[in-house]
Short mmCIF file of N, CA and C in Angstrom, two decimals:
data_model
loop_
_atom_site.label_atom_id
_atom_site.label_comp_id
_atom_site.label_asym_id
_atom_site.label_seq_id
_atom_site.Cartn_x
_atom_site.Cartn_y
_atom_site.Cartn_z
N UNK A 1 0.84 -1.18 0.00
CA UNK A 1 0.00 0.00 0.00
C UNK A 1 0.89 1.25 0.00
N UNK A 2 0.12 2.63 -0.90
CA UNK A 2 1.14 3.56 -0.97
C UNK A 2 0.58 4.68 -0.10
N UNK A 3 1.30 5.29 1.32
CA UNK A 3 0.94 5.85 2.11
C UNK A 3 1.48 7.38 1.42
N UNK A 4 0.57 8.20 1.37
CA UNK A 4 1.09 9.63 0.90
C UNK A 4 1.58 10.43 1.81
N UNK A 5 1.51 10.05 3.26
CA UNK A 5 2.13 10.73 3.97
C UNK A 5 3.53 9.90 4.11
N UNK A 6 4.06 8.99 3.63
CA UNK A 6 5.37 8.92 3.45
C UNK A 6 5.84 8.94 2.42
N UNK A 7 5.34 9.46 0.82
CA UNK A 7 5.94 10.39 -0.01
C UNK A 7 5.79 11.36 0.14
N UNK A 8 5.06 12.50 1.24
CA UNK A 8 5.26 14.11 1.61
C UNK A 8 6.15 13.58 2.37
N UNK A 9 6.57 13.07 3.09
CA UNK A 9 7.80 13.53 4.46
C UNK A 9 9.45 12.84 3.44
N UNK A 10 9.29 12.14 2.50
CA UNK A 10 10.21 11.79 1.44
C UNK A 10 10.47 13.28 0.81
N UNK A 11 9.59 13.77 0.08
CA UNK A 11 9.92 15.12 -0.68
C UNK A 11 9.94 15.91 0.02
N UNK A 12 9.57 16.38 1.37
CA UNK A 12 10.07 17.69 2.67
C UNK A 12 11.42 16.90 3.17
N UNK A 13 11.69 15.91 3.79
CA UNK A 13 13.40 15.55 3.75
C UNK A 13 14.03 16.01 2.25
N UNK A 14 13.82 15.86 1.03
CA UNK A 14 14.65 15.81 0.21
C UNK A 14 14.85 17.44 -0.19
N UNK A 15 14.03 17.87 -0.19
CA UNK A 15 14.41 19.52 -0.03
C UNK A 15 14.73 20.20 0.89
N UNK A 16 14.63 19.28 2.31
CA UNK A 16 15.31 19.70 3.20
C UNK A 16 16.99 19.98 3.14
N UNK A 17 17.54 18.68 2.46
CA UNK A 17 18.63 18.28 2.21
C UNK A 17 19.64 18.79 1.35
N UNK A 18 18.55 19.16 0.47
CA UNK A 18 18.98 19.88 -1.10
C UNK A 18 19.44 21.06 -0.59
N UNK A 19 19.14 21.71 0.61
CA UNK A 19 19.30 23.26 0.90
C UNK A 19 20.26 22.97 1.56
N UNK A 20 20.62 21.77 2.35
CA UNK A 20 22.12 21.74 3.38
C UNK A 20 21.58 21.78 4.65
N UNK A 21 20.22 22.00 4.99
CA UNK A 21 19.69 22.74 5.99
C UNK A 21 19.01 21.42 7.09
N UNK A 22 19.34 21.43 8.07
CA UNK A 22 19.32 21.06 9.25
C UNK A 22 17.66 20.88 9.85
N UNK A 23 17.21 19.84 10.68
CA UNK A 23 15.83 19.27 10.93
C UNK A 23 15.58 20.75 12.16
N UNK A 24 16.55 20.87 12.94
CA UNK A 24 16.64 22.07 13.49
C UNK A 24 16.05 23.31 13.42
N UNK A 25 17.20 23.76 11.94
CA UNK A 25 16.73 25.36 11.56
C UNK A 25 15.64 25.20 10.78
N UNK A 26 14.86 24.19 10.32
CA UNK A 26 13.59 24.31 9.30
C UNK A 26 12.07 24.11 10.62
N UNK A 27 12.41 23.64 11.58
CA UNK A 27 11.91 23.58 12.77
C UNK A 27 11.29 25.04 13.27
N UNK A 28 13.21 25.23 13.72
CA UNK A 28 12.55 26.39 14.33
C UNK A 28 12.10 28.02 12.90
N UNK A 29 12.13 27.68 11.78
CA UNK A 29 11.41 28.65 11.05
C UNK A 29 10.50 27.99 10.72
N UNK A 30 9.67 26.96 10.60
CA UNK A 30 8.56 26.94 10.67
C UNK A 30 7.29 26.82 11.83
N UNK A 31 7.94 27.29 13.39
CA UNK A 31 7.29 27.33 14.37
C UNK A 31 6.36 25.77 14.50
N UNK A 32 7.66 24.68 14.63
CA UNK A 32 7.17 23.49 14.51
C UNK A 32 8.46 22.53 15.32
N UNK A 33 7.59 21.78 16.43
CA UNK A 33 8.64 21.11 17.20
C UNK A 33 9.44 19.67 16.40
N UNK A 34 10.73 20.05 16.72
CA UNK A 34 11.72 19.14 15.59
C UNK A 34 11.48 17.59 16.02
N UNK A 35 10.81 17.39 16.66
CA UNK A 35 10.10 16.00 16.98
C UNK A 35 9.10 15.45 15.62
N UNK A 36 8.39 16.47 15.74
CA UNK A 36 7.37 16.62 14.84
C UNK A 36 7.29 16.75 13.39
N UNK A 37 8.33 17.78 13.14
CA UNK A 37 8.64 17.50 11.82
C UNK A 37 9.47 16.35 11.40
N UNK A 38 10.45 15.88 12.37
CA UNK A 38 11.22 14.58 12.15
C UNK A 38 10.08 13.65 11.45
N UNK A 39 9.02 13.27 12.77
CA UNK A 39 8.04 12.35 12.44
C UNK A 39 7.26 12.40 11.11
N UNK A 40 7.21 13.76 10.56
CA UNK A 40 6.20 13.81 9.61
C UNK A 40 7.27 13.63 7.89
N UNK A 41 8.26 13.56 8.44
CA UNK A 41 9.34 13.70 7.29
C UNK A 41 9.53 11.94 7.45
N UNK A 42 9.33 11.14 8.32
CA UNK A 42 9.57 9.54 8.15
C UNK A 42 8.63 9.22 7.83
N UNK A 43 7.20 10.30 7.70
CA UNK A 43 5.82 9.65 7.11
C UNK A 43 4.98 8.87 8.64
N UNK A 44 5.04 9.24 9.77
CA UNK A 44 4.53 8.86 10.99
C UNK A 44 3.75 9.50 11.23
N UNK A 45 3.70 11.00 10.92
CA UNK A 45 2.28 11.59 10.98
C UNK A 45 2.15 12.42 9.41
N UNK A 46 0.59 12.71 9.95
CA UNK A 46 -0.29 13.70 8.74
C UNK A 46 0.08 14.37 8.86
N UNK A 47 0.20 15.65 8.17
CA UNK A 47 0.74 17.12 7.77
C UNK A 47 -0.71 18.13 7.77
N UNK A 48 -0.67 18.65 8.58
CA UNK A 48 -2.18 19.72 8.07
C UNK A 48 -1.77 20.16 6.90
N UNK A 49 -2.85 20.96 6.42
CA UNK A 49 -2.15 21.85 5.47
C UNK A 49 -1.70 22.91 5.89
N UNK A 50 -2.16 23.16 6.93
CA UNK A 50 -0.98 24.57 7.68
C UNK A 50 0.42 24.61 7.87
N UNK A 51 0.42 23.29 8.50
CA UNK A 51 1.77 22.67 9.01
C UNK A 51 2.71 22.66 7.79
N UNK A 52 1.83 22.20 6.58
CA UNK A 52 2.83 21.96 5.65
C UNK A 52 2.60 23.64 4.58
N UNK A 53 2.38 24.27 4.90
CA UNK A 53 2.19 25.49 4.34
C UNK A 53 3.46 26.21 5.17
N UNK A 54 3.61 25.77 6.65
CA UNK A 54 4.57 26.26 7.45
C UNK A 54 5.80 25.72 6.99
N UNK A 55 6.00 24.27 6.56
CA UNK A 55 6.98 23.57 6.15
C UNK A 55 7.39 24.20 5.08
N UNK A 56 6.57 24.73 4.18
CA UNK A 56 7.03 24.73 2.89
C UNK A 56 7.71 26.36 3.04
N UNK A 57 7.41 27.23 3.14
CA UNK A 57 7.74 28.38 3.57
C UNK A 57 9.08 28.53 4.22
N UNK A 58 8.71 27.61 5.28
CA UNK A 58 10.48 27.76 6.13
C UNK A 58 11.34 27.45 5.11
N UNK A 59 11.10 26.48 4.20
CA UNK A 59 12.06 25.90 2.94
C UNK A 59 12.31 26.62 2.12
N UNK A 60 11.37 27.65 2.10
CA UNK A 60 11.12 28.78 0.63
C UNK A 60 10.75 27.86 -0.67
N UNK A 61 10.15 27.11 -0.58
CA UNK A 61 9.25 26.29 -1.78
C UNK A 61 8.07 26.18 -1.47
N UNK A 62 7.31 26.80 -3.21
CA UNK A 62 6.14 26.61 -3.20
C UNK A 62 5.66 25.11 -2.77
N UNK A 63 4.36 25.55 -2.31
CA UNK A 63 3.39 24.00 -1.74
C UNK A 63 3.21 23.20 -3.27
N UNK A 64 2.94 24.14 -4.60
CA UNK A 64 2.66 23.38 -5.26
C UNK A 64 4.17 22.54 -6.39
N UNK A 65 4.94 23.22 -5.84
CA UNK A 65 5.83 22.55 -6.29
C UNK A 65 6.35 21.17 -5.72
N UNK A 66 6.18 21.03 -4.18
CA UNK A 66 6.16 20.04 -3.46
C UNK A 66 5.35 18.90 -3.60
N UNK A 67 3.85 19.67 -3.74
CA UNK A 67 2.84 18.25 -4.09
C UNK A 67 3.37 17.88 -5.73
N UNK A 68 3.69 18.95 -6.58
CA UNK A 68 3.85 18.03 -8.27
C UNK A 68 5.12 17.04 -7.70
N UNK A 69 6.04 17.05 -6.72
CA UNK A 69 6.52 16.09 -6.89
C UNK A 69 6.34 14.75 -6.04
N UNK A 70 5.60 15.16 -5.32
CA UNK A 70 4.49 14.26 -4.18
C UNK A 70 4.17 13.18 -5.45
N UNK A 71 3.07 14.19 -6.49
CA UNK A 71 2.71 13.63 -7.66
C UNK A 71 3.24 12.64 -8.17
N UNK A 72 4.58 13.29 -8.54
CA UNK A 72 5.66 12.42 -9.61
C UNK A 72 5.94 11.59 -8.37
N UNK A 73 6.20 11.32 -7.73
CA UNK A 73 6.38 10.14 -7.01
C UNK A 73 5.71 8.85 -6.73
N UNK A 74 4.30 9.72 -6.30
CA UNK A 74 3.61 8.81 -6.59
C UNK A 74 2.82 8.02 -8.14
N UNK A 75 3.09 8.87 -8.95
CA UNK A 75 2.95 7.73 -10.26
C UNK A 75 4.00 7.16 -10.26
N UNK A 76 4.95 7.20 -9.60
CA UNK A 76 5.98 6.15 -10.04
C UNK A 76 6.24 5.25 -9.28
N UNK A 77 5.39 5.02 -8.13
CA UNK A 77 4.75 4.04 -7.00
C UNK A 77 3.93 3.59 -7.64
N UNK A 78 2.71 3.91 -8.55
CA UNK A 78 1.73 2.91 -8.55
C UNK A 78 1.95 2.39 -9.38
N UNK A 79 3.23 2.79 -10.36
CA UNK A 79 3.53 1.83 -11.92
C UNK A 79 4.24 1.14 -11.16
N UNK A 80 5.30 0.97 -10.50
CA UNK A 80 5.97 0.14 -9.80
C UNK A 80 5.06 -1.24 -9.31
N UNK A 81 4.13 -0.30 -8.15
CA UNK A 81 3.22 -1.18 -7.60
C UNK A 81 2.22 -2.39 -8.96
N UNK A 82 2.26 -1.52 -9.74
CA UNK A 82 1.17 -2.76 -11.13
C UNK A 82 2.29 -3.62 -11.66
N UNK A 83 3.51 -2.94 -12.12
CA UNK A 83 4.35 -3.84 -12.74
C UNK A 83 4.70 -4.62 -11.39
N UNK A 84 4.93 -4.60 -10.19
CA UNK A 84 4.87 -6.09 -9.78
C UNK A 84 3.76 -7.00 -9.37
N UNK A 85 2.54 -6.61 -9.71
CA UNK A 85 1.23 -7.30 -9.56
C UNK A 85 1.38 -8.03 -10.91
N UNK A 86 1.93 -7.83 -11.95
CA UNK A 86 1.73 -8.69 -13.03
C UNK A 86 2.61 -9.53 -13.02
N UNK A 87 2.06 -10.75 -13.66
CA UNK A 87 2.49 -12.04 -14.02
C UNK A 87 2.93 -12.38 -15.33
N UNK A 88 3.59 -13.48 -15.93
CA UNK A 88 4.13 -13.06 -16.81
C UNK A 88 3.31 -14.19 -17.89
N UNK A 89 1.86 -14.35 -17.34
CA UNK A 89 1.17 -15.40 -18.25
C UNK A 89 0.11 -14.22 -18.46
N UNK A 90 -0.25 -12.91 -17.74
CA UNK A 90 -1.39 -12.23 -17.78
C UNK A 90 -0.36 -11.07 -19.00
N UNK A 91 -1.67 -10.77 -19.65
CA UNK A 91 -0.55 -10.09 -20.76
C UNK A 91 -0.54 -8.63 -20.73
N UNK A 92 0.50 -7.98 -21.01
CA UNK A 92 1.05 -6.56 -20.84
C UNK A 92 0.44 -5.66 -21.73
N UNK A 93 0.09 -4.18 -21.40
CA UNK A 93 -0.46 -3.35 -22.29
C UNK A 93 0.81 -3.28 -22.66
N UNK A 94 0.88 -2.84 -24.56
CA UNK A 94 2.70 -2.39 -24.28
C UNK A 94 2.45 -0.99 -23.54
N UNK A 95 3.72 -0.47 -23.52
CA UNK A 95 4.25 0.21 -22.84
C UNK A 95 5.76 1.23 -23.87
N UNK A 96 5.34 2.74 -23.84
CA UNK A 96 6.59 2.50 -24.86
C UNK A 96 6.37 2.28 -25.77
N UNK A 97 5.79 1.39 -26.96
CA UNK A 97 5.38 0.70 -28.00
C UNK A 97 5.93 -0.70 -28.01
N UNK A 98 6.74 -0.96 -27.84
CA UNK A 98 6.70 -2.60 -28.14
C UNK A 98 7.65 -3.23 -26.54
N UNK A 99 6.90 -2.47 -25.17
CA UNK A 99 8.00 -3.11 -23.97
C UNK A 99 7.04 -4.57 -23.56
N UNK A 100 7.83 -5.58 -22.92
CA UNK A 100 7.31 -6.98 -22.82
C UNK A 100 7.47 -6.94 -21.24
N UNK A 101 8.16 -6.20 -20.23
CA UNK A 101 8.57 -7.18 -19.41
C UNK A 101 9.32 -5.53 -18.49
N UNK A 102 8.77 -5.37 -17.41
CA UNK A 102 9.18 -4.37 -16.22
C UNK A 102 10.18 -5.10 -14.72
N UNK A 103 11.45 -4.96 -15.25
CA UNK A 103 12.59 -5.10 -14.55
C UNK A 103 13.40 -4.47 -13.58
N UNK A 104 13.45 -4.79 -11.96
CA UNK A 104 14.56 -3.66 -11.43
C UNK A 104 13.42 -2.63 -10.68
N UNK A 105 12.68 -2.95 -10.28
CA UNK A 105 11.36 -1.90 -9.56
C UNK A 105 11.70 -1.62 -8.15
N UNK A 106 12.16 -0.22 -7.73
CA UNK A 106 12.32 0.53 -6.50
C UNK A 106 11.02 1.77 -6.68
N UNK A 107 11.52 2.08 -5.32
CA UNK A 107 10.87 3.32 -5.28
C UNK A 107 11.02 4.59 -5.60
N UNK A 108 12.31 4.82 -6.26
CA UNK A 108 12.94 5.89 -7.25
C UNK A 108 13.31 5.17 -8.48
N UNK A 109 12.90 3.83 -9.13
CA UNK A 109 13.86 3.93 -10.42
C UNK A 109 12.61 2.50 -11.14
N UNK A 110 12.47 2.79 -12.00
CA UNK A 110 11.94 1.87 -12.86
C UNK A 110 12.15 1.24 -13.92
N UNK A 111 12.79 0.02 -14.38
CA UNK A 111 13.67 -0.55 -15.51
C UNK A 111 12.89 -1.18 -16.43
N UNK A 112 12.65 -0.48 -17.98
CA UNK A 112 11.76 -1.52 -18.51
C UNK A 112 12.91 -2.08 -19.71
N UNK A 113 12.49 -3.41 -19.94
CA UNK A 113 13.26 -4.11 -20.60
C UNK A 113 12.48 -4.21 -22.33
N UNK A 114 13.34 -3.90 -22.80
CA UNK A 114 12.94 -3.86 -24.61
C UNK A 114 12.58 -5.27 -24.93
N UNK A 115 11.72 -6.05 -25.92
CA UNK A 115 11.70 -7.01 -26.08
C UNK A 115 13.08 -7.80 -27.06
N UNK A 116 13.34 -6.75 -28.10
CA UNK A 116 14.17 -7.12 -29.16
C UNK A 116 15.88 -7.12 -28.26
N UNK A 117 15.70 -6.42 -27.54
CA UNK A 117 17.14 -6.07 -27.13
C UNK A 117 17.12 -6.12 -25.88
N UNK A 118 17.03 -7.31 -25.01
CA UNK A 118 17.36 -7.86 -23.40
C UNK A 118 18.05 -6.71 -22.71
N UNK A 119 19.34 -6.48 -23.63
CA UNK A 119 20.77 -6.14 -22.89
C UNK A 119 20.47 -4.28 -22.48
N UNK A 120 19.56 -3.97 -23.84
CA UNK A 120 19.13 -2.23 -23.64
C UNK A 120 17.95 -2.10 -22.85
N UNK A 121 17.98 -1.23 -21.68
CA UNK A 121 16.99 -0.34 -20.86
C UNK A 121 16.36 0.75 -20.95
N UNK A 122 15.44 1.15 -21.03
CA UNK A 122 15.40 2.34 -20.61
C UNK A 122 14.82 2.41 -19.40
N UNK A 123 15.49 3.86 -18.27
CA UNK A 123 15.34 4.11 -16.92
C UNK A 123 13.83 5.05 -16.65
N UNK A 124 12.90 4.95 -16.23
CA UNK A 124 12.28 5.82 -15.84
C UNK A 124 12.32 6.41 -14.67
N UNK A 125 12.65 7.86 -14.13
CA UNK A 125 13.78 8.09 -12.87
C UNK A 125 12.84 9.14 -12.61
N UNK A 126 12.47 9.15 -11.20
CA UNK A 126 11.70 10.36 -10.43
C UNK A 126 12.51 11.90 -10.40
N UNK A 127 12.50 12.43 -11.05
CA UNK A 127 13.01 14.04 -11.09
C UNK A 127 13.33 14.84 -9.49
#
């Protein structure tokens, strides 16, 4: 199951990070106890939208730039999540135009395998 409050506390850590900036100083500028944001950045709790209006601000990133990548994350959870629900007797929409077969499935990286050419990939990679 794909919990969205642990792809928001995935993309508020990762822009946390991106800035250099400390669970601390994003804490104390968003008038939010560093307990709390810890927790909500491992995906342990919900985010109001205040909270995360506060989050996003202390960061200096728009909210909606945060959820498009909430977004992009999560489509790339639920293709993940289908390509390993399938079997390899139930048959594939292609994909791509002629892909047979979804290889290598994390939660940042998606490998689909060409039919004609085993050895070539292409990566589908969360931005």
């Amino acid at each position: 199951m794909i919990l969205l409050r642990r792809l928001l506390g995935d993309v508020l850590r990762r822009q946390r990070q991106r800035q250099g900036r400390t669970l601390r100083e994003v804490s104390s500028s968003a008038r939010v106890s560093l307990g709390y944001l810890s927790e909500v950045e491992r995906g342990q709790k919900e985010a109001s939208s205040e909270l995360l209006s506060a989050i996003c601000d202390a960061l200096d990133v728009p909210m909606s730039e945060v959820m498009r990548e909430v977004s992009d994350d999560l489509s790339l959870a639920e293709l993940a999540q289908s390509a390993a629900s399938q079997t390899s007797a139930a048959p594939m929409r292609p994909l791509l135009g002629a892909v047979t077969s979804v290889t290598s499935v994390t939660t940042e990286r998606v490998t689909i395998k060409a039919p004609k050419a085993p050895a070539e990939a292409v990566d589908v990679v969360a931005a």
